[in-house]
Short mmCIF file of C-alpha atoms in Angstrom, two decimals:
data_model
loop_
_atom_site.label_atom_id
_atom_site.label_comp_id
_atom_site.label_asym_id
_atom_site.label_seq_id
_atom_site.Cartn_x
_atom_site.Cartn_y
_atom_site.Cartn_z
CA UNK A 64 -12.49 -23.31 9.67
CA UNK A 65 -9.81 -23.09 12.36
CA UNK A 66 -7.30 -20.28 11.96
CA UNK A 67 -3.79 -21.54 11.23
CA UNK A 68 -1.10 -18.89 10.93
CA UNK A 69 1.06 -19.05 7.84
CA UNK A 70 4.38 -20.66 8.67
CA UNK A 71 7.44 -18.49 8.13
CA UNK A 72 9.57 -19.69 5.23
CA UNK A 73 13.08 -20.85 6.12
CA UNK A 74 16.36 -21.19 4.27
CA UNK A 75 15.70 -24.92 4.20
CA UNK A 76 12.55 -24.22 2.19
CA UNK A 77 14.72 -22.50 -0.43
CA UNK A 78 17.06 -25.48 -0.55
CA UNK A 79 14.07 -27.75 -1.25
CA UNK A 80 12.82 -25.81 -4.30
CA UNK A 81 12.50 -28.11 -7.33
CA UNK A 82 13.72 -27.55 -10.88
CA UNK A 83 10.33 -26.29 -12.10
CA UNK A 84 10.17 -23.69 -9.33
CA UNK A 85 13.74 -22.58 -10.01
CA UNK A 86 12.96 -22.20 -13.71
CA UNK A 87 9.84 -20.18 -12.88
CA UNK A 88 11.80 -17.86 -10.57
CA UNK A 89 14.39 -17.08 -13.25
CA UNK A 90 11.83 -14.99 -15.09
CA UNK A 91 11.65 -12.63 -12.13
CA UNK A 92 15.01 -12.88 -10.37
CA UNK A 93 17.92 -12.44 -12.77
CA UNK A 94 20.90 -10.25 -13.57
CA UNK A 95 18.76 -7.25 -14.48
CA UNK A 96 16.60 -7.57 -11.34
CA UNK A 97 18.64 -9.63 -8.85
CA UNK A 98 16.28 -8.72 -6.01
CA UNK A 99 13.15 -9.30 -8.06
CA UNK A 100 10.61 -6.84 -9.49
CA UNK A 101 9.61 -3.80 -7.46
CA UNK A 102 5.94 -4.27 -8.38
CA UNK A 103 3.77 -6.97 -6.85
CA UNK A 104 1.49 -6.69 -9.88
CA UNK A 105 4.16 -8.33 -12.04
CA UNK A 106 4.60 -11.12 -9.50
CA UNK A 107 0.96 -12.06 -9.91
CA UNK A 108 1.98 -13.59 -13.22
CA UNK A 109 3.56 -16.47 -11.28
CA UNK A 110 2.19 -18.10 -8.14
CA UNK A 111 5.61 -19.65 -7.51
CA UNK A 112 7.51 -16.36 -7.67
CA UNK A 113 4.82 -14.52 -5.71
CA UNK A 114 4.92 -17.07 -2.88
CA UNK A 115 8.70 -17.59 -2.74
CA UNK A 116 9.60 -13.89 -2.73
CA UNK A 117 6.97 -12.96 -0.15
CA UNK A 118 8.43 -12.47 3.33
CA UNK A 119 6.35 -12.83 6.49
CA UNK A 120 8.98 -11.77 9.06
CA UNK A 121 7.45 -8.40 9.85
CA UNK A 122 4.78 -6.66 11.91
CA UNK A 123 2.89 -5.76 8.75
CA UNK A 124 2.00 -9.39 8.09
CA UNK A 125 1.43 -10.06 11.79
CA UNK A 126 -1.13 -7.25 12.06
CA UNK A 127 -2.73 -8.19 8.76
CA UNK A 128 -3.64 -11.53 10.31
CA UNK A 129 -5.70 -9.66 12.90
CA UNK A 130 -8.41 -9.10 10.28
CA UNK A 131 -8.34 -5.34 9.69
CA UNK A 132 -11.34 -4.03 7.77
CA UNK A 133 -9.28 -1.27 6.17
CA UNK A 134 -5.64 -1.43 5.05
CA UNK A 135 -3.90 1.89 4.38
CA UNK A 136 -0.53 2.23 2.70
CA UNK A 137 1.51 4.40 0.39
CA UNK A 138 2.35 3.44 -3.16
CA UNK A 139 5.11 0.85 -2.86
CA UNK A 140 4.30 -0.13 0.73
CA UNK A 141 3.26 -3.67 -0.19
CA UNK A 142 -0.55 -3.33 -0.17
CA UNK A 143 -1.07 -5.46 -3.27
CA UNK A 144 1.47 -8.04 -2.14
CA UNK A 145 -0.11 -8.42 1.30
CA UNK A 146 -3.63 -8.68 -0.10
CA UNK A 147 -2.57 -11.24 -2.70
CA UNK A 148 -1.50 -13.60 0.09
CA UNK A 149 -4.79 -13.56 1.96
CA UNK A 150 -5.57 -16.92 0.35
CA UNK A 151 -2.66 -18.46 2.25
CA UNK A 152 -4.41 -17.84 5.55
CA UNK A 153 -6.24 -21.09 6.12
CA UNK A 154 -8.89 -19.15 7.99
CA UNK A 155 -10.59 -18.33 4.67
CA UNK A 156 -12.01 -20.97 2.34
CA UNK A 157 -13.11 -18.38 -0.22
CA UNK A 158 -11.23 -15.19 -1.14
CA UNK A 159 -13.18 -12.94 -3.51
CA UNK A 160 -11.09 -10.25 -5.24
CA UNK A 161 -13.30 -7.56 -6.76
CA UNK A 162 -11.74 -5.13 -9.28
CA UNK A 163 -12.01 -1.80 -7.44
CA UNK A 164 -12.29 0.46 -10.48
CA UNK A 165 -15.06 -1.63 -12.00
CA UNK A 166 -16.96 -1.95 -8.71
CA UNK A 167 -16.85 1.77 -7.94
CA UNK A 168 -17.77 2.72 -11.50
CA UNK A 169 -20.73 0.29 -11.54
CA UNK A 170 -21.94 1.58 -8.21
CA UNK A 171 -21.61 5.25 -9.17
CA UNK A 172 -23.40 4.79 -12.49
CA UNK A 173 -26.23 2.97 -10.76
CA UNK A 174 -26.78 5.13 -7.69
CA UNK A 175 -25.44 8.52 -8.78
CA UNK A 176 -25.78 8.77 -12.59
CA UNK A 177 -25.00 12.50 -12.38
CA UNK A 178 -23.83 15.06 -9.85
CA UNK A 179 -27.40 16.38 -9.55
CA UNK A 180 -28.43 13.09 -7.94
CA UNK A 181 -26.08 13.55 -4.98
CA UNK A 182 -28.10 14.31 -1.88
CA UNK A 183 -31.22 12.51 -3.12
CA UNK A 184 -30.00 9.24 -1.64
CA UNK A 185 -29.01 8.95 2.02
CA UNK A 186 -25.58 7.47 2.72
CA UNK A 187 -27.24 4.71 4.77
CA UNK A 188 -29.25 3.67 1.72
CA UNK A 189 -26.21 3.77 -0.54
CA UNK A 190 -24.25 1.67 1.99
CA UNK A 191 -27.04 -0.95 1.77
CA UNK A 192 -26.43 -1.19 -1.97
CA UNK A 193 -22.71 -1.72 -1.34
CA UNK A 194 -23.60 -4.44 1.16
CA UNK A 195 -25.76 -6.18 -1.41
CA UNK A 196 -23.12 -5.72 -4.10
CA UNK A 197 -20.51 -7.49 -1.94
CA UNK A 198 -22.86 -10.34 -1.05
CA UNK A 199 -23.78 -10.77 -4.71
CA UNK A 200 -20.09 -11.02 -5.63
CA UNK A 201 -19.63 -13.75 -3.02
CA UNK A 202 -22.56 -15.74 -4.37
CA UNK A 203 -21.47 -15.36 -7.99
CA UNK A 204 -17.93 -16.56 -7.33
CA UNK A 205 -18.81 -19.63 -5.31
CA UNK A 206 -17.87 -22.93 -6.98
CA UNK A 207 -20.49 -24.03 -9.50
CA UNK A 208 -21.35 -27.15 -7.54
CA UNK A 209 -22.02 -25.04 -4.43
CA UNK A 210 -24.29 -22.64 -6.36
CA UNK A 211 -26.17 -25.61 -7.82
CA UNK A 212 -26.76 -26.97 -4.30
CA UNK A 213 -28.30 -23.65 -3.16
CA UNK A 214 -31.51 -23.12 -5.24
CA UNK A 215 -32.21 -19.65 -3.81
CA UNK A 216 -28.71 -18.43 -4.68
CA UNK A 217 -28.96 -19.92 -8.16
CA UNK A 218 -32.40 -18.32 -8.75
CA UNK A 219 -31.21 -14.92 -7.49
CA UNK A 220 -28.14 -14.87 -9.72
CA UNK A 221 -30.26 -15.88 -12.69
CA UNK A 222 -32.83 -13.20 -11.88
CA UNK A 223 -30.30 -10.36 -11.87
CA UNK A 224 -28.38 -11.74 -14.86
CA UNK A 225 -25.19 -11.61 -12.81
CA UNK A 226 -22.92 -12.61 -15.68
CA UNK A 227 -24.00 -9.61 -17.78
CA UNK A 228 -23.58 -6.84 -15.26
CA UNK A 229 -24.03 -7.81 -11.65
CA UNK A 230 -25.79 -5.56 -9.17
CA UNK A 231 -25.52 -2.68 -11.62
CA UNK A 232 -27.56 -4.67 -14.14
CA UNK A 233 -30.27 -5.29 -11.58
CA UNK A 234 -30.47 -1.68 -10.42
CA UNK A 235 -30.38 -0.35 -13.97
CA UNK A 236 -33.23 -2.66 -14.93
CA UNK A 237 -35.34 -1.24 -12.12
CA UNK A 238 -34.64 2.27 -13.37
CA UNK A 239 -35.32 1.48 -17.01
CA UNK A 240 -38.71 0.03 -16.18
CA UNK A 241 -39.77 3.43 -14.81
CA UNK A 242 -38.10 5.80 -17.25
CA UNK A 243 -41.36 6.55 -19.03
CA UNK A 244 -42.81 7.81 -15.77
CA UNK A 245 -39.91 10.20 -15.21
CA UNK A 246 -41.45 12.96 -17.34
CA UNK A 247 -38.93 15.66 -16.41
CA UNK A 248 -38.52 14.62 -12.77
CA UNK A 249 -35.23 13.93 -11.03
CA UNK A 250 -33.64 10.56 -11.65
CA UNK A 251 -32.75 10.52 -7.97
CA UNK A 252 -36.37 9.81 -7.12
CA UNK A 253 -36.26 6.75 -9.35
CA UNK A 254 -33.06 5.63 -7.64
CA UNK A 255 -34.84 5.98 -4.30
CA UNK A 256 -37.67 3.87 -5.66
CA UNK A 257 -35.20 1.25 -6.88
CA UNK A 258 -33.56 1.17 -3.46
CA UNK A 259 -36.95 0.75 -1.84
CA UNK A 260 -37.56 -2.15 -4.22
CA UNK A 261 -34.26 -3.68 -3.12
CA UNK A 262 -35.15 -3.46 0.54
CA UNK A 263 -38.66 -4.76 -0.07
CA UNK A 264 -37.20 -7.33 -2.43
CA UNK A 265 -40.52 -8.27 -4.00
CA UNK A 266 -40.61 -12.04 -3.74
CA UNK A 267 -37.67 -12.00 -1.32
CA UNK A 268 -35.27 -13.49 -3.87
CA UNK A 269 -32.20 -11.73 -2.50
CA UNK A 270 -33.06 -12.27 1.16
CA UNK A 271 -33.62 -15.97 0.56
CA UNK A 272 -30.33 -16.22 -1.34
CA UNK A 273 -28.43 -14.45 1.44
CA UNK A 274 -30.02 -16.69 4.05
CA UNK A 275 -29.00 -19.74 2.01
CA UNK A 276 -25.47 -18.40 1.65
CA UNK A 277 -25.13 -17.82 5.40
CA UNK A 278 -26.57 -21.26 6.12
CA UNK A 279 -24.04 -22.88 3.78
CA UNK A 280 -21.09 -21.01 5.30
CA UNK A 281 -22.15 -21.91 8.85
CA UNK A 282 -22.97 -25.53 7.97
CA UNK A 283 -19.56 -26.07 6.34
CA UNK A 284 -17.74 -23.82 8.84
CA UNK A 285 -16.39 -21.80 5.92
CA UNK A 286 -15.28 -18.21 6.01
CA UNK A 287 -15.27 -15.91 3.01
CA UNK A 288 -13.61 -12.52 2.54
CA UNK A 289 -14.23 -9.91 -0.15
CA UNK A 290 -11.24 -7.71 -1.04
CA UNK A 291 -11.22 -4.35 -2.81
CA UNK A 292 -7.69 -3.16 -3.61
CA UNK A 293 -6.95 0.56 -3.65
CA UNK A 294 -7.08 2.96 -6.57
CA UNK A 295 -4.49 5.65 -7.16
CA UNK A 296 -7.18 8.21 -7.92
CA UNK A 297 -10.79 8.29 -6.77
CA UNK A 298 -11.56 11.64 -8.47
CA UNK A 299 -13.07 12.93 -5.25
CA UNK A 300 -13.54 16.36 -6.79
CA UNK A 301 -16.65 14.89 -8.46
CA UNK A 302 -19.52 14.84 -5.89
CA UNK A 303 -20.93 11.53 -7.14
CA UNK A 304 -17.54 9.85 -6.63
CA UNK A 305 -17.15 11.34 -3.16
CA UNK A 306 -20.61 10.07 -2.17
CA UNK A 307 -19.81 6.63 -3.59
CA UNK A 308 -16.66 6.36 -1.46
CA UNK A 309 -18.48 7.76 1.59
CA UNK A 310 -21.03 4.95 1.30
CA UNK A 311 -18.24 2.41 0.78
CA UNK A 312 -16.51 3.52 3.99
CA UNK A 313 -19.76 3.19 5.92
CA UNK A 314 -20.26 -0.28 4.49
CA UNK A 315 -16.69 -1.25 5.45
CA UNK A 316 -17.34 -0.27 9.05
CA UNK A 317 -20.54 -2.29 9.32
CA UNK A 318 -20.31 -5.19 6.87
CA UNK A 319 -20.12 -8.83 7.73
CA UNK A 320 -20.94 -11.72 10.01
CA UNK A 321 -18.90 -14.40 11.69
CA UNK A 322 -18.44 -16.04 8.30
CA UNK A 323 -18.45 -13.06 5.87
CA UNK A 324 -15.73 -10.38 5.97
CA UNK A 325 -14.74 -7.38 3.90
CA UNK A 326 -11.29 -5.84 3.45
CA UNK A 327 -10.87 -2.42 1.84
CA UNK A 328 -7.48 -1.11 0.79
CA UNK A 329 -6.91 2.66 0.65
CA UNK A 330 -3.99 4.83 -0.52
CA UNK A 331 -2.22 6.65 2.34
CA UNK A 332 -1.61 9.57 -0.03
CA UNK A 333 -5.37 10.30 0.20
CA UNK A 334 -5.95 9.09 3.76
CA UNK A 335 -6.89 12.43 5.33
CA UNK A 336 -9.21 13.37 2.46
CA UNK A 337 -10.92 9.97 2.74
CA UNK A 338 -11.35 10.39 6.50
CA UNK A 339 -13.05 13.73 5.89
CA UNK A 340 -15.61 11.98 3.68
CA UNK A 341 -16.61 9.63 6.48
CA UNK A 342 -19.77 10.57 8.37
CA UNK A 343 -18.63 8.55 11.39
CA UNK A 344 -14.83 8.19 11.48
CA UNK A 345 -14.72 6.26 14.75
CA UNK A 346 -17.08 3.64 13.37
CA UNK A 347 -15.96 3.51 9.73
CA UNK A 348 -12.25 3.28 10.63
CA UNK A 349 -12.76 1.22 13.78
CA UNK A 350 -10.44 -1.55 12.60
CA UNK A 351 -7.88 -0.01 10.25
CA UNK A 352 -4.15 -0.63 9.95
CA UNK A 353 -1.36 1.39 8.33
CA UNK A 354 1.52 -0.27 6.48
CA UNK A 355 4.58 1.21 8.21
CA UNK A 356 7.89 -0.63 7.92
CA UNK A 357 10.89 -0.71 10.26
CA UNK A 358 14.45 -0.74 8.87
CA UNK A 359 15.09 -4.26 10.18
CA UNK A 360 11.96 -5.53 8.39
CA UNK A 361 13.14 -4.05 5.10
CA UNK A 362 16.62 -5.44 5.67
CA UNK A 363 15.07 -8.87 6.16
CA UNK A 364 13.21 -8.54 2.85
CA UNK A 365 16.51 -7.74 1.09
CA UNK A 366 18.42 -10.55 2.83
CA UNK A 367 15.73 -13.07 1.86
CA UNK A 368 15.71 -11.99 -1.77
CA UNK A 369 19.50 -12.25 -1.89
CA UNK A 370 19.21 -15.85 -0.71
CA UNK A 371 16.61 -16.53 -3.40
CA UNK A 372 19.11 -15.29 -6.00
CA UNK A 373 21.80 -17.57 -4.58
CA UNK A 374 19.46 -20.56 -4.63
CA UNK A 375 18.82 -19.99 -8.33
CA UNK A 376 22.31 -19.14 -9.58
CA UNK A 377 24.78 -20.23 -6.86
CA UNK A 378 23.16 -23.12 -4.95
CA UNK A 379 26.42 -24.15 -3.31
CA UNK A 380 26.82 -20.67 -1.83
CA UNK A 381 23.47 -20.66 -0.07
CA UNK A 382 24.37 -23.74 1.99
CA UNK A 383 26.74 -21.74 4.18
CA UNK A 384 23.68 -19.85 5.44
CA UNK A 385 21.53 -22.95 6.03
CA UNK A 386 21.73 -22.77 9.84
CA UNK A 387 20.81 -19.08 10.06
CA UNK A 388 17.46 -17.85 11.36
CA UNK A 389 15.70 -15.18 9.28
CA UNK A 390 13.99 -14.02 12.46
CA UNK A 391 17.34 -13.10 14.05
CA UNK A 392 18.63 -9.55 13.59
CA UNK A 393 22.21 -10.79 13.91
CA UNK A 394 21.71 -13.44 11.22
CA UNK A 395 20.07 -10.96 8.86
CA UNK A 396 23.12 -8.71 9.26
CA UNK A 397 25.42 -11.67 8.56
CA UNK A 398 23.65 -12.24 5.26
CA UNK A 399 23.77 -8.57 4.29
CA UNK A 400 27.44 -8.26 5.28
CA UNK A 401 28.28 -11.18 2.99
CA UNK A 402 27.59 -9.14 -0.15
CA UNK A 403 27.39 -5.49 0.90
CA UNK A 404 30.70 -3.66 1.42
CA UNK A 405 30.81 -2.34 4.97
CA UNK A 406 31.60 1.20 3.90
CA UNK A 407 31.13 3.26 0.78
CA UNK A 408 31.93 6.73 -0.47
CA UNK A 409 28.86 8.95 -0.72
CA UNK A 410 28.28 11.59 -3.41
CA UNK A 411 30.37 14.07 -1.40
CA UNK A 412 33.30 11.68 -1.25
CA UNK A 413 32.89 10.94 2.46
CA UNK A 414 32.74 7.46 3.97
CA UNK A 415 29.46 6.10 5.30
CA UNK A 416 28.29 2.68 6.33
CA UNK A 417 26.77 1.22 3.19
CA UNK A 418 23.55 0.06 4.83
CA UNK A 419 22.99 3.44 6.46
CA UNK A 420 23.65 5.25 3.19
CA UNK A 421 21.08 3.06 1.43
CA UNK A 422 18.39 3.26 4.13
CA UNK A 423 18.50 7.02 4.52
CA UNK A 424 17.83 7.45 0.78
CA UNK A 425 14.51 5.64 1.04
CA UNK A 426 11.14 6.47 2.53
CA UNK A 427 11.09 3.11 4.34
CA UNK A 428 9.08 1.38 1.64
CA UNK A 429 9.83 -2.12 0.26
CA UNK A 430 9.67 -0.82 -3.30
CA UNK A 431 12.37 1.75 -2.56
CA UNK A 432 14.81 -0.72 -1.00
CA UNK A 433 14.30 -3.30 -3.73
CA UNK A 434 14.73 -0.62 -6.40
CA UNK A 435 17.93 0.68 -4.80
CA UNK A 436 19.44 -2.81 -4.49
CA UNK A 437 18.56 -3.62 -8.10
CA UNK A 438 20.14 -0.34 -9.16
CA UNK A 439 23.35 -1.17 -7.32
CA UNK A 440 23.76 -4.81 -8.32
CA UNK A 441 22.08 -5.22 -11.70
CA UNK A 442 24.65 -6.31 -14.29
CA UNK A 443 24.09 -7.87 -17.67
CA UNK A 444 27.61 -9.26 -18.12
CA UNK A 445 29.03 -11.11 -15.10
CA UNK A 446 28.01 -14.69 -14.34
CA UNK A 447 26.88 -13.52 -10.90
CA UNK A 448 26.11 -9.88 -10.17
CA UNK A 449 27.59 -10.26 -6.70
CA UNK A 450 31.03 -11.33 -7.95
CA UNK A 451 32.17 -7.90 -9.09
CA UNK A 452 32.92 -4.66 -7.29
CA UNK A 453 29.97 -2.30 -7.32
CA UNK A 454 29.51 1.43 -6.87
CA UNK A 455 26.80 1.88 -4.29
CA UNK A 456 26.79 5.63 -4.93
CA UNK A 457 26.26 5.23 -8.68
CA UNK A 458 23.60 2.57 -8.25
CA UNK A 459 21.78 4.61 -5.66
CA UNK A 460 21.85 7.66 -7.92
CA UNK A 461 20.15 5.59 -10.61
CA UNK A 462 17.45 4.39 -8.23
CA UNK A 463 17.02 7.82 -6.63
CA UNK A 464 15.42 9.27 -9.76
CA UNK A 465 13.00 6.35 -9.96
CA UNK A 466 12.04 6.76 -6.29
CA UNK A 467 11.46 10.48 -6.78
CA UNK A 468 9.32 9.84 -9.86
CA UNK A 469 7.30 7.29 -7.87
CA UNK A 470 6.59 9.78 -5.08
CA UNK A 471 5.67 12.44 -7.64
CA UNK A 472 3.34 10.00 -9.41
CA UNK A 473 1.64 8.94 -6.17
CA UNK A 474 0.76 12.56 -5.36
CA UNK A 475 0.15 13.74 -8.92
CA UNK A 476 -3.60 14.22 -8.55
CA UNK A 477 -3.23 16.27 -5.36
CA UNK A 478 -0.05 18.12 -6.31
CA UNK A 479 0.32 18.19 -10.11
CA UNK A 480 2.97 20.95 -9.94
CA UNK A 481 5.10 19.25 -7.29
CA UNK A 482 8.17 18.88 -9.52
CA UNK A 483 8.24 22.50 -10.69
CA UNK A 484 7.63 23.78 -7.16
CA UNK A 485 10.45 21.63 -5.73
CA UNK A 486 12.79 22.67 -8.57
CA UNK A 487 12.52 26.35 -7.68
CA UNK A 488 12.38 26.06 -3.88
CA UNK A 489 14.44 23.08 -2.67
CA UNK A 490 17.42 24.32 -4.67
CA UNK A 491 17.28 27.47 -2.53
CA UNK A 492 17.13 25.66 0.82
CA UNK A 493 20.09 24.33 2.83
CA UNK A 494 19.79 20.84 4.30
CA UNK A 495 18.77 22.32 7.65
CA UNK A 496 16.65 25.45 7.92
CA UNK A 497 14.05 27.27 9.98
CA UNK A 498 10.39 27.97 9.33
CA UNK A 499 11.40 31.55 8.60
CA UNK A 500 13.90 30.40 5.97
CA UNK A 501 11.21 28.29 4.32
CA UNK A 502 8.77 31.20 4.34
CA UNK A 503 11.33 33.48 2.65
CA UNK A 504 11.99 30.91 -0.07
CA UNK A 505 8.25 30.60 -0.59
CA UNK A 506 7.83 34.36 -0.93
CA UNK A 507 10.70 34.79 -3.40
CA UNK A 508 10.52 31.53 -5.36
CA UNK A 509 7.55 29.34 -4.46
CA UNK A 510 4.57 31.68 -4.52
CA UNK A 511 4.51 32.08 -8.30
CA UNK A 512 4.82 28.32 -8.88
CA UNK A 513 2.03 27.63 -6.39
CA UNK A 514 -0.17 30.31 -7.92
CA UNK A 515 -0.01 28.54 -11.27
CA UNK A 516 -1.79 25.66 -9.55
CA UNK A 517 -4.41 28.01 -8.14
CA UNK A 518 -2.88 28.15 -4.64
CA UNK A 519 -0.68 30.86 -3.16
CA UNK A 520 -0.85 30.12 0.57
CA UNK A 521 2.33 29.42 2.58
CA UNK A 522 0.60 26.94 4.87
CA UNK A 523 -0.53 24.85 1.93
CA UNK A 524 2.95 25.02 0.43
CA UNK A 525 4.51 23.78 3.66
CA UNK A 526 1.84 21.08 4.11
CA UNK A 527 2.50 19.80 0.59
CA UNK A 528 6.25 19.45 1.21
CA UNK A 529 5.63 17.71 4.55
CA UNK A 530 3.00 15.39 3.08
CA UNK A 531 5.17 14.12 0.21
CA UNK A 532 8.15 13.61 2.53
CA UNK A 533 10.30 16.39 1.06
CA UNK A 534 10.81 18.15 4.40
CA UNK A 535 10.75 16.92 7.97
CA UNK A 536 11.76 17.81 11.51
CA UNK A 537 15.43 17.55 12.46
CA UNK A 538 16.16 16.14 15.90
CA UNK A 539 19.26 14.89 17.67
CA UNK A 540 22.69 15.06 16.04
CA UNK A 541 25.56 12.68 16.64
CA UNK A 542 28.59 11.89 14.52
CA UNK A 543 27.84 12.36 10.83
CA UNK A 544 24.08 12.33 11.17
CA UNK A 545 21.03 14.23 12.30
CA UNK A 546 18.03 12.09 13.16
CA UNK A 547 14.86 13.36 11.51
CA UNK A 548 11.13 12.64 11.40
CA UNK A 549 9.07 12.59 8.23
CA UNK A 550 5.32 12.20 7.88
CA UNK A 551 5.46 8.94 5.91
CA UNK A 552 6.61 7.02 9.01
CA UNK A 553 4.51 8.58 11.76
CA UNK A 554 0.94 7.90 12.86
CA UNK A 555 -1.23 10.66 11.49
CA UNK A 556 0.16 14.02 10.48
CA UNK A 557 3.60 15.37 11.29
CA UNK A 558 2.67 18.58 13.09
CA UNK A 559 5.44 21.17 12.99
CA UNK A 560 5.97 24.22 15.17
CA UNK A 561 7.42 27.43 13.76
CA UNK A 562 10.24 26.86 16.25
CA UNK A 563 11.16 23.41 14.88
CA UNK A 564 14.34 22.97 12.89
CA UNK A 565 13.42 21.62 9.48
CA UNK A 566 15.45 19.54 7.03
CA UNK A 567 15.38 18.15 3.48
CA UNK A 568 14.94 14.47 2.75
CA UNK A 569 18.06 13.04 1.02
CA UNK A 570 15.99 11.96 -2.02
CA UNK A 571 14.71 15.48 -2.63
CA UNK A 572 18.00 17.24 -1.88
CA UNK A 573 19.72 14.72 -4.17
CA UNK A 574 17.37 15.25 -7.11
CA UNK A 575 17.31 19.02 -6.61
CA UNK A 576 20.93 19.36 -5.56
CA UNK A 577 22.47 22.82 -5.61
CA UNK A 578 25.39 24.71 -4.10
CA UNK A 579 23.02 25.76 -1.31
CA UNK A 580 22.06 22.25 -0.12
CA UNK A 581 25.09 20.22 -1.25
CA UNK A 582 27.15 20.51 1.95
CA UNK A 583 26.51 20.82 5.66
CA UNK A 584 28.03 19.60 8.90
CA UNK A 585 25.64 16.62 9.13
CA UNK A 586 23.71 14.31 6.86
CA UNK A 587 19.96 13.85 7.27
CA UNK A 588 19.18 10.35 8.51
CA UNK A 589 15.39 9.88 8.36
CA UNK A 590 14.10 7.98 11.39
CA UNK A 591 17.52 6.95 12.61
CA UNK A 592 15.94 6.15 15.97
CA UNK A 593 14.07 3.25 14.32
CA UNK A 594 17.24 1.45 13.20
CA UNK A 595 17.55 -0.64 16.37
CA UNK A 596 13.79 -0.98 16.87
CA UNK A 597 12.53 -4.55 16.58
CA UNK A 598 8.89 -3.50 16.73
CA UNK A 599 8.09 -5.53 19.84
CA UNK A 600 5.77 -2.85 21.26
CA UNK A 601 4.69 -1.26 17.99
CA UNK A 602 1.08 -1.12 16.84
CA UNK A 603 0.02 -0.58 13.23
CA UNK A 604 -3.64 -0.07 14.09
CA UNK A 605 -4.86 3.49 13.64
#
């Protein structure tokens, strides 16, 4: 099937929405959420809303079309939204979405029933089982008429009783047949025997089915992709889970043919731990992309969603924007300027440009910007939420707590005491400080809180604050602002020298505000240098 890139939606497309589509959108875009829901999971309830609100004017979507094997992003970066639109790429005739939690649990129970079985199965052998699992899912989810036309596929699926348990059912059956022979031995040896049976494949049922599948895909020039979305917690502290994911990464680096592809989504919050599991990082992560957003891309998302609101509730108003190009930075600013006041008073009573004030209180994630805009403009009383004067400061304060809770939730498994540690340390730090200042605060206030989590090392304390985006490196100052770098928007880790000037992220200094960090000569502006960047020379591949 020839690749045809998804056409960018235009304002004219919004004008052409019919009454059914408008009615469907009202359940998601309304006075309480004028910019739509922050979660893509909710949008899955409606194909119309999911498609209309999705914006393709960004490098994230551009790089996604380059067929990455692994997609890495933080919670709220748009992973689920991007993956859910794979079906719109005409390159793929079949898109197979496999529930990640179920797949990983099935695999672990089959190959590593207990921690004592880890080490009895080589990662190469376990990766073969993942490969077969993915191919089985493809076969099982083909249209019924296609399965019926492929006798070997039909016989294989019937043989493993795919509807009652999939590859796990087949592997478990092989184990159960030999349980009587176990007689006190290690179950790992039986797993090895079952894997040998898979590779030998007895009558060749699986190999014949796979050959038939590949013949069908080539004959019809059809491409298929299997997608595993990310989990928030892989419980890598359990050896059997770690080995399961290690095998999955190896499979991701090797899987596929011209017509069969695999896409694995991973949480950026666990990226470095997952890399450490890999036995061959260069091979397993050979084609991986990170979801990093530029300010202009997020501004385009907000401008588009504002136009969607107008189309639903003020159709005459949207016509004045009908000649604008959503791919033009100037036109995006025209749309934003039409409803955002140019300046606002911040929490200190000083004037800032509204857009700057909003952007610097995010971690450059779509969820954050959408949440902030909903917090500012949501109104249950006026006929249009954009008719009345709004307090950007008050709305941002409302959203700020939600953003902070989201970051805390994303890192909860790794840093369960993050909130209590921040509460007793960030309140003692000014907005700008040195490594020595941070070390003193750790010694006097942070060590006890870290010790309660079983850690009392300054380096781990500092790494935690850098990793969650609480502290970063301050750079150039001009006017009201100090440009700053934070790990969430750089490739890899943000490596800090003891000589670097450090700073607090506005979200964290806002939530943990105190007399120590309330005032300073400059405001922290995370990644100010990216504001004018259009991403022309940016790569998201890692």
